CSV table of C-alpha atoms in Angstrom, one decimal:
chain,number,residue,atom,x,y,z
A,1,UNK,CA,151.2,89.2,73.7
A,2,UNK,CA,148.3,91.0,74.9
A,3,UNK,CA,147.8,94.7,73.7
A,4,UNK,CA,147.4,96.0,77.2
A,5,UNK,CA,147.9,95.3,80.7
A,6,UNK,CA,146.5,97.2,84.0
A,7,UNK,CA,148.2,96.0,87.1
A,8,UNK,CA,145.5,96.8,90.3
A,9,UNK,CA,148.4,95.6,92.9
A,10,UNK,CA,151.2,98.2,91.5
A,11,UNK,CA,148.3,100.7,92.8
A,12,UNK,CA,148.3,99.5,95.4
A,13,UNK,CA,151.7,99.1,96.2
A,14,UNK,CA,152.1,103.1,94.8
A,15,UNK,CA,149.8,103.8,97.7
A,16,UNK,CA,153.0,102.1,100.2
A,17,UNK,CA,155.1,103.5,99.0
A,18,UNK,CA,154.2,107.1,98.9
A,19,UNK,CA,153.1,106.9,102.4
A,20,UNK,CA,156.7,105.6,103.8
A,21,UNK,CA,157.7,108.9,101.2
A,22,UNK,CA,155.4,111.3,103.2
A,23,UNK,CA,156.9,109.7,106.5
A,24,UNK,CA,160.7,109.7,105.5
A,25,UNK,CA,159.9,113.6,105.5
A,26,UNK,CA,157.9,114.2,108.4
A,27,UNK,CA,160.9,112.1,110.2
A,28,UNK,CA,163.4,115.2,108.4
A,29,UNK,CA,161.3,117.8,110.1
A,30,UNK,CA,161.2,115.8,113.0
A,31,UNK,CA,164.9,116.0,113.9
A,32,UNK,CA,165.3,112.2,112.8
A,33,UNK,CA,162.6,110.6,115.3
A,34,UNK,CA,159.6,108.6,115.1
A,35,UNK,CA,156.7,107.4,117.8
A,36,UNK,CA,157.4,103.9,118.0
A,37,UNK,CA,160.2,101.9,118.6
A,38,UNK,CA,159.8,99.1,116.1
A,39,UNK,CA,163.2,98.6,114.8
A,40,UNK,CA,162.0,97.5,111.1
A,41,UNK,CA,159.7,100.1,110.5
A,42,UNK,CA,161.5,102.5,112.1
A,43,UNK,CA,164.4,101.3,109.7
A,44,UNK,CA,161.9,101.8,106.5
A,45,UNK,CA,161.1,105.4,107.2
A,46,UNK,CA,164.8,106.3,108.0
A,47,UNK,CA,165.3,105.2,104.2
A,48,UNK,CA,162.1,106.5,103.0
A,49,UNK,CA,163.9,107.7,100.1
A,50,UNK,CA,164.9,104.7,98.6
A,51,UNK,CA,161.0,104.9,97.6
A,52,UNK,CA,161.7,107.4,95.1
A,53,UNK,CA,164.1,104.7,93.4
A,54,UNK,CA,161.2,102.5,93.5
A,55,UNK,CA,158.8,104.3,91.9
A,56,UNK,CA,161.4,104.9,88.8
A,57,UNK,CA,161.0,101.1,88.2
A,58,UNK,CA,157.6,101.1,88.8
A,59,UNK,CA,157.0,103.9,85.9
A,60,UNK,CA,159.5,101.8,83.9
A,61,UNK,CA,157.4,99.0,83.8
A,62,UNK,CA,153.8,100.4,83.6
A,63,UNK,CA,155.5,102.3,81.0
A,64,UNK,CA,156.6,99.2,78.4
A,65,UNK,CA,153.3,97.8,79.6
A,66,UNK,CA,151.1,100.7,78.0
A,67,UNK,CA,153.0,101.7,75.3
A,68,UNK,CA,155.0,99.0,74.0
A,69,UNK,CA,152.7,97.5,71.9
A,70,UNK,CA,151.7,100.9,70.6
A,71,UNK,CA,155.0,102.5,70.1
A,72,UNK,CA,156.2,99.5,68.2
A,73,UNK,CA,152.8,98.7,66.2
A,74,UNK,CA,152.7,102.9,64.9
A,75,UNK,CA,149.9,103.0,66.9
A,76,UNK,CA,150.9,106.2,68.4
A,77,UNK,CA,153.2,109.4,67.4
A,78,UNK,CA,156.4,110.4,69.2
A,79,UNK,CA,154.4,114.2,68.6
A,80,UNK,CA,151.5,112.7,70.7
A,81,UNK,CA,153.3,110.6,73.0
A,82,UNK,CA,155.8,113.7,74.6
A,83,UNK,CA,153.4,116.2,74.6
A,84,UNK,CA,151.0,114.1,76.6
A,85,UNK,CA,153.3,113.0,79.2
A,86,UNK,CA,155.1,116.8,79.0
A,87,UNK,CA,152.0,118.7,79.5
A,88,UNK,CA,151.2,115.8,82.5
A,89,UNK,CA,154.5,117.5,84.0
A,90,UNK,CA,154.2,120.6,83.6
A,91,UNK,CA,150.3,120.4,84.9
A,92,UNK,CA,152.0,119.2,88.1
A,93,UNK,CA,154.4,122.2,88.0
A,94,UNK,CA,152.2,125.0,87.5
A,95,UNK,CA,149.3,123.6,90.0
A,96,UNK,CA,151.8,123.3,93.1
A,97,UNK,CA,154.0,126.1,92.0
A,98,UNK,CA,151.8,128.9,93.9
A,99,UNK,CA,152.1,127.1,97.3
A,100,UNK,CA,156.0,126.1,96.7
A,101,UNK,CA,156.7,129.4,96.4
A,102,UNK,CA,155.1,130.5,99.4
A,103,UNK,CA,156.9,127.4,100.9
A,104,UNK,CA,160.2,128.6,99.5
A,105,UNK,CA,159.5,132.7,100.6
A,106,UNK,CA,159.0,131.1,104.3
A,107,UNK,CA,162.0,129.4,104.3
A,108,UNK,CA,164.1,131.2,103.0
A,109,UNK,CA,162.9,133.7,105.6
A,110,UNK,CA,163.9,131.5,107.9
A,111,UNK,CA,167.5,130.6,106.6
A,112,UNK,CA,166.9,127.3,105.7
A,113,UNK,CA,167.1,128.1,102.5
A,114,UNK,CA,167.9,130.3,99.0
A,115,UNK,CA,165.9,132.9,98.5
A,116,UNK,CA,163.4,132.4,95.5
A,117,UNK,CA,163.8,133.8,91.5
A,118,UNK,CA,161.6,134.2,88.7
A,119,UNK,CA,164.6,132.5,86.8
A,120,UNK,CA,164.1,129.4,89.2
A,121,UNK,CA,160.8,129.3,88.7
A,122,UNK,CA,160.7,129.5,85.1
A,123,UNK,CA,162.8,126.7,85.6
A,124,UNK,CA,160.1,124.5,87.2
A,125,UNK,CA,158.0,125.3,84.8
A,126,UNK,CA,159.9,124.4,81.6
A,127,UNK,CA,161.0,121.4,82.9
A,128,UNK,CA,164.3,122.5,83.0
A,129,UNK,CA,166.4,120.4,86.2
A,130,UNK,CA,169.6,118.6,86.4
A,131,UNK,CA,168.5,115.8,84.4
A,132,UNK,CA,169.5,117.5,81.3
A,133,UNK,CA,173.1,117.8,82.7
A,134,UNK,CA,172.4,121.3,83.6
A,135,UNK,CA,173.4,122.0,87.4
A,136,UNK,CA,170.2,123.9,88.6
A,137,UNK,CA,168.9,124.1,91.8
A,138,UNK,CA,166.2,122.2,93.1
A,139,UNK,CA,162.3,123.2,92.4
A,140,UNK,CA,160.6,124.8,94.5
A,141,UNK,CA,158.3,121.6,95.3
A,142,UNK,CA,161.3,119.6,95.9
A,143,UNK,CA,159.7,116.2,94.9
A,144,UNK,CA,159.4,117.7,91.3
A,145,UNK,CA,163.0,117.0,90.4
A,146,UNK,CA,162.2,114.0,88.9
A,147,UNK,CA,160.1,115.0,86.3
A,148,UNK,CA,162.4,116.3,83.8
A,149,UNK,CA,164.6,112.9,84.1
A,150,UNK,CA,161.7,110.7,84.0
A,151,UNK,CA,160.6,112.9,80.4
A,152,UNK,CA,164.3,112.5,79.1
A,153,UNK,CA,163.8,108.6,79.9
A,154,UNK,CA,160.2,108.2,78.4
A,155,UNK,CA,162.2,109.8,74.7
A,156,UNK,CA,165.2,107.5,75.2
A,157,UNK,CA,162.4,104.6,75.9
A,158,UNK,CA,160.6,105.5,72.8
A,159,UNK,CA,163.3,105.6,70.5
A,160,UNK,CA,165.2,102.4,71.9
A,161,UNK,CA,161.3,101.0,71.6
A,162,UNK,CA,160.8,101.9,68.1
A,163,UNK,CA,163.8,100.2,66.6
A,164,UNK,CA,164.0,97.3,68.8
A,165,UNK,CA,162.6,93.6,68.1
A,166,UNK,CA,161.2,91.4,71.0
A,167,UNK,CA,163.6,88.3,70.4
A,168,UNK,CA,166.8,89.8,70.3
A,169,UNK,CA,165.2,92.1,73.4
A,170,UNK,CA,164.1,88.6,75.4
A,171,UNK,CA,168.1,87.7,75.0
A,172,UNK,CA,169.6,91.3,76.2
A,173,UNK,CA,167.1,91.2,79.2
A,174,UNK,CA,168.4,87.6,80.4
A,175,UNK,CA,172.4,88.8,79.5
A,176,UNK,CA,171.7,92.1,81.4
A,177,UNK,CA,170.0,90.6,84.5
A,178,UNK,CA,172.7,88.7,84.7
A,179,UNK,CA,175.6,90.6,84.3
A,180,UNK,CA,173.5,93.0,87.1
A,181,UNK,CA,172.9,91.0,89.8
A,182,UNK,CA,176.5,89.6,89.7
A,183,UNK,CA,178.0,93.0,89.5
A,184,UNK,CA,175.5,94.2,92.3
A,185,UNK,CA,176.8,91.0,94.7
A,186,UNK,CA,180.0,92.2,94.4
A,187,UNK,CA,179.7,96.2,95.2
A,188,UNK,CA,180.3,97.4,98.2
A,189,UNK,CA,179.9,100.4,100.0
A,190,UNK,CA,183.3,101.9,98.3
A,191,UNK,CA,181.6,101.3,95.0
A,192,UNK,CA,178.9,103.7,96.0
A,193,UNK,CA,179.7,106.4,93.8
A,194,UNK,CA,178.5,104.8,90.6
A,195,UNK,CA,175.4,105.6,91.6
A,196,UNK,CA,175.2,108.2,94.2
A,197,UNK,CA,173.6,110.8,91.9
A,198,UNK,CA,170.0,111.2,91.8
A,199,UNK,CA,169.4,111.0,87.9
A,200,UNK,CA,171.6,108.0,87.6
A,201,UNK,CA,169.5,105.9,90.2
A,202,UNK,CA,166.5,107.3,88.2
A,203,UNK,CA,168.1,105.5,85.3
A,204,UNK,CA,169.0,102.7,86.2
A,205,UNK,CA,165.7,101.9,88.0
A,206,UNK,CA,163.7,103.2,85.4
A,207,UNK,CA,165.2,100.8,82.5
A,208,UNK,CA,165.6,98.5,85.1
A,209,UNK,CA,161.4,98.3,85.3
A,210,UNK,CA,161.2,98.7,81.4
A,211,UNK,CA,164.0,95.4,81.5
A,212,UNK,CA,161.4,93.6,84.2
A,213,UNK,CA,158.5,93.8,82.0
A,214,UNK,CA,160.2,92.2,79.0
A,215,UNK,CA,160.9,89.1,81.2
A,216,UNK,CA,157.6,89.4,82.5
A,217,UNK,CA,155.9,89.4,78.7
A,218,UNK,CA,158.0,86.4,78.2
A,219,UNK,CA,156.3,84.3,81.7
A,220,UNK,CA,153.1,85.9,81.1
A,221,UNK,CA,153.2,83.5,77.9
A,222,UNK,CA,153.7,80.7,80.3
A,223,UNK,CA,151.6,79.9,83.4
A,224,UNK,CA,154.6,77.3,84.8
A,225,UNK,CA,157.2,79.7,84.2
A,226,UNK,CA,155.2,82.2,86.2
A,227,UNK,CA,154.5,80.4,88.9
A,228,UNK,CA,158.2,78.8,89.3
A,229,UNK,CA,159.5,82.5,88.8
A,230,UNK,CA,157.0,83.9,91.5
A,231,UNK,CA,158.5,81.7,94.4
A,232,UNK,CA,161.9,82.3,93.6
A,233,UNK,CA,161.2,86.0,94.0
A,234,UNK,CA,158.9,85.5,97.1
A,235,UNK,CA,162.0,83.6,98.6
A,236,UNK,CA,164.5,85.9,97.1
A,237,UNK,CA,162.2,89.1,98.8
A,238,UNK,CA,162.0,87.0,102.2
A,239,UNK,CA,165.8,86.6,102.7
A,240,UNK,CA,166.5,90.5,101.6
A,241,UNK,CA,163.8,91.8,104.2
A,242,UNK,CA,165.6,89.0,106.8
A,243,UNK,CA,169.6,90.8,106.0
A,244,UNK,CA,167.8,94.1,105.6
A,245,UNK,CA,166.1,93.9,109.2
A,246,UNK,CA,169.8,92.3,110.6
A,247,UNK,CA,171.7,95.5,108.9
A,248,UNK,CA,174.3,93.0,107.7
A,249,UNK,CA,175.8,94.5,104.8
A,250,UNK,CA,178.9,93.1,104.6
A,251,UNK,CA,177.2,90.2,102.4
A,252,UNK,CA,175.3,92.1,99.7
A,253,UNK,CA,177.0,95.4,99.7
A,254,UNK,CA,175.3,98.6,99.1
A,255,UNK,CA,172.0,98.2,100.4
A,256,UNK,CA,170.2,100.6,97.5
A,257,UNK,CA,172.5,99.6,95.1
A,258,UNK,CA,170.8,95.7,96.2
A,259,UNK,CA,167.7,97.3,96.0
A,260,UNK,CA,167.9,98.6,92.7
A,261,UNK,CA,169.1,95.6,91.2
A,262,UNK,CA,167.0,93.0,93.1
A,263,UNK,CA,164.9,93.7,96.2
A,264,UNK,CA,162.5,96.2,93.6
A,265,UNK,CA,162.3,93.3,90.6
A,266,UNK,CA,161.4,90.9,93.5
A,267,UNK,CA,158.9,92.7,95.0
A,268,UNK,CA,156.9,94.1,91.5
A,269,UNK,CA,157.4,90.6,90.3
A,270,UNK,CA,155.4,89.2,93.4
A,271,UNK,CA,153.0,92.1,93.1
A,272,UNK,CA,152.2,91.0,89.9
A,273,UNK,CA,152.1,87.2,89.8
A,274,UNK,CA,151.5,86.3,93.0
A,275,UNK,CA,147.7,86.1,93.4
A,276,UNK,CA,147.6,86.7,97.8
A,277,UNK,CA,149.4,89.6,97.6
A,278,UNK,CA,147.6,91.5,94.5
A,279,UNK,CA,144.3,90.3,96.6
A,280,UNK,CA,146.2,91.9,99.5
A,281,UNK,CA,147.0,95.5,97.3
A,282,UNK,CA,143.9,95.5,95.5
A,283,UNK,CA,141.5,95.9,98.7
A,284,UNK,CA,139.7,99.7,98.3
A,285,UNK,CA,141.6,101.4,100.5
A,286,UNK,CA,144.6,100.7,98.9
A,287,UNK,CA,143.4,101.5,95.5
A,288,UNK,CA,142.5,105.0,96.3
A,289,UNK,CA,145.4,105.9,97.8
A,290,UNK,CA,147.2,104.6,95.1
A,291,UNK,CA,144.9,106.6,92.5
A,292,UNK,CA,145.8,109.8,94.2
A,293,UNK,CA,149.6,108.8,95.6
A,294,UNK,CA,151.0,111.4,92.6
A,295,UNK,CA,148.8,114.2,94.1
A,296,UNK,CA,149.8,113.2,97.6
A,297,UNK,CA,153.7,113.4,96.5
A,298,UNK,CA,153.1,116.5,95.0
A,299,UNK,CA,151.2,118.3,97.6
A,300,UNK,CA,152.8,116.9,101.2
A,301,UNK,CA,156.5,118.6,100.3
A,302,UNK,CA,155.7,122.3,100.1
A,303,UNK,CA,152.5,121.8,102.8
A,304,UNK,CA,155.2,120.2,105.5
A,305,UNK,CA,157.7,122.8,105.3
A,306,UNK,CA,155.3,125.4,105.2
A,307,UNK,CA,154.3,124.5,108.7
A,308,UNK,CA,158.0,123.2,109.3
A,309,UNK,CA,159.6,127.1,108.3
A,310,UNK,CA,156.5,128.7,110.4
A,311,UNK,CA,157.4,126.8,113.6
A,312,UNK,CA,161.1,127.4,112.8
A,313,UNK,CA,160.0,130.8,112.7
A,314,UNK,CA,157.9,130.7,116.3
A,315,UNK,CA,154.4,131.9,114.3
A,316,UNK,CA,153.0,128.6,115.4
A,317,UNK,CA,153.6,126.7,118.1
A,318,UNK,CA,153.3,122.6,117.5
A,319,UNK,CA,154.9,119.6,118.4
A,320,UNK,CA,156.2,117.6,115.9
A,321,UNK,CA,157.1,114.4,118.1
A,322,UNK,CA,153.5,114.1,118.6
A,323,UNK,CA,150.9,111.2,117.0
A,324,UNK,CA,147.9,113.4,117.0
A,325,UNK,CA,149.8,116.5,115.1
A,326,UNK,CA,150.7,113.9,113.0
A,327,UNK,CA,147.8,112.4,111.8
A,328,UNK,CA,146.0,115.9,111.4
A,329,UNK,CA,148.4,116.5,109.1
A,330,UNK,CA,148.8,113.9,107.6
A,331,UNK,CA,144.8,113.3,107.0
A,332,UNK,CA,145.2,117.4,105.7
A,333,UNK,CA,148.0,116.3,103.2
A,334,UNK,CA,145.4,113.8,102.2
A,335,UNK,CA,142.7,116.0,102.0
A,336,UNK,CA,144.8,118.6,99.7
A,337,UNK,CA,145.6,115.6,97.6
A,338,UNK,CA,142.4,114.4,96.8
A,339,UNK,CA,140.6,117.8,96.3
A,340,UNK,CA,143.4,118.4,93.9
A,341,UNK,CA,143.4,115.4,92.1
A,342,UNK,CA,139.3,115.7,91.6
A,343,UNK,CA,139.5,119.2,90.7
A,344,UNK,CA,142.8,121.3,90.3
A,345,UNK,CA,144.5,118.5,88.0
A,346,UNK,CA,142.0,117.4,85.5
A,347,UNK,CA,141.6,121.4,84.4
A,348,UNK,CA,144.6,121.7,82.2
A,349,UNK,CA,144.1,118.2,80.5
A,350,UNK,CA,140.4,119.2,80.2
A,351,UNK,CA,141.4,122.4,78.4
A,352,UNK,CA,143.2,121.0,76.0
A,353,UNK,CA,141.0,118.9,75.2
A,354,UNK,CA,138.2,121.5,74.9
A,355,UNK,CA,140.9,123.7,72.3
A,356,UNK,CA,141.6,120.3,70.3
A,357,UNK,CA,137.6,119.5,69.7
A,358,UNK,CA,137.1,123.4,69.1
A,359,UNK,CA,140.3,122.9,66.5
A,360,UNK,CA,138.9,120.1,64.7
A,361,UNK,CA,135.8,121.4,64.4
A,362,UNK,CA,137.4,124.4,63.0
A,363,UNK,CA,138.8,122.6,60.8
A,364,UNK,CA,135.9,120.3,59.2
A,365,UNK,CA,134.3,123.8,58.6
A,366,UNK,CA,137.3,124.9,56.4
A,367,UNK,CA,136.9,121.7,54.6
């Protein structure tokens, strides 16, 4: 097995998906209505959120792809491993929490929300959300409520990682997949509740992606396997998108319950073996949306109901139902999101950094 792996086209597909994110809530502050009238795509951004689900599996698998190997090799510390990911978190916190609580001042000013507390954003900062089965209230950049699940699930990950052995794993994977996808077939929309809360779609998508990547380790091993595996997923994605577009649920069920358990693996399994479509994701543009789509997510929450409470509040006076408002905020969103991710983002990291070196060189003089 190789020792690492870089995927260009989940980049790419990052850069997708957090553009149908920042759509799904433009179309909130819209009153629920887009500019065209294209039934599919109008469909995609009305569940915009199922996104969110997606990119659980996809930090699932880029996850086992990194630091499998490491983790399981003693190549790196558990010390190392959660406070690099934790201070990653909390860097995202502290650089958007100015502007989300300006964002939650104006509107709770204009009743569309709590007011704002120090204890609430002490909360954000800590890491502190209902992923650790505390009930808190959401952050004051809303998209951040994931970060505290997604650090409970990297622990879980490295501790299930650390004991586990990769034949017995290739065996669970194949009896889990299984059991899913027959389980999911039969849900329907009664079923929902099993996975209605937030953290528990996190979850499951999350080990669902960690899951993906140990079948994918096995095919990668084996050019025909891959191949014969990438067209049964490229078929398996076609009919979805076909029932998807038809709204027929009465066949699969719950459609993000489907998702979860098949129309995700099917499409990051096509992402990565199928050759046309990582040509397709790995074009430039794609790649630098995708480099920056965590500072976009980040940024275009508190910056869109900023403007949202302001309007709400007659201080400005804009259309939202209009193409040109929003592609000039949209391109400012953009804008935010790359100046940040150039500048703001890298200065905690790089401060850390500068404290370690200065540390270690204290050290070597006291030796």
């Amino acid at each position: 097995m190789r020792q690492s792996y870089y995927f260009k086209s989940l980049t790419g597909l990052r850069a997708i998906l957090c553009l149908i994110i920042v759509c799904y809530h433009y179309y909130g502050i819209n009153n629920g209505m887009f500019f065209f009238s294209i039934s599919f795509l109008n469909k995609m951004i009305e569940n915009g959120n199922f996104a969110v689900d997606f990119f659980f599996m996809i930090s699932g698998f880029c996850l086992a792809a990194n630091y499998k190997n490491k983790i399981q090799n003693d190549g790196v510390s558990f010390r190392k491993y959660f406070v690099n990911h934790y201070v990653k978190f909390v860097n995202f916190t502290l650089i958007t929490l100015p502007i989300a609580i300006i964002k939650q001042v104006l509107v709770s000013k204009a009743g569309l929300d709590a007011t704002p507390s120090f204890e609430n954003a002490l909360y954000d900062v800590l890491c502190l959300r209902t992923g650790w089965g505390i009930k808190f209230d959401f952050p004051y950049n809303s998209p951040l409520w994931f970060i505290d699940v997604l650090l409970i699930m990297y622990i879980i990950y490295f501790f299930i990682c650390k004991n586990s052995n990769d034949k017995r794993d290739q065996y669970i994977v194949c009896c889990i997949g299984i059991v899913l996808v027959g389980l999911t077939l039969l849900l329907n929309n009664v079923s929902w509740f099993i996975f209605e809360e937030i953290t528990a779609r996190g979850y499951c998508n999350f080990f669902g992606g960690c899951l993906l990547f140990e079948l994918y380790s096995i095919a990668d091993q084996n050019s025909e396997i891959k191949k014969k595996s990438s067209i049964c997923f490229a078929i398996l994605v076609f009919v979805f998108f076909s029932i998807f577009v038809l709204e027929d649920t009465r066949f699969i069920g719950n459609i993000r319950t489907m998702c979860m358990f098949v129309m995700w693996p099917a499409i990051i399994w096509g992402c990565v073996n199928i050759s046309i479509v990582e040509r397709i994701l790995s074009v430039n543009i794609f790649q630098r949306l995708g480099k920056i789509s965590n500072s976009i997510f980040i940024w275009h929450h508190p910056i869109l109901y900023i403007i949202y409470a302001l309007k709400f509040m007659e201080k400005i006076q804009i259309e939202f139902n209009n193409i040109v408002v929003f592609l000039i905020i949209i391109i400012a969103i953009g804008l935010v999101a790359l100046f940040s991710n150039k500048y703001i983002e890298k200065i905690i990291p790089k401060f850390l950094l500068k404290m370690n070196e200065i540390q270690k060189g204290v050290n070597g003089e006291t030796k």
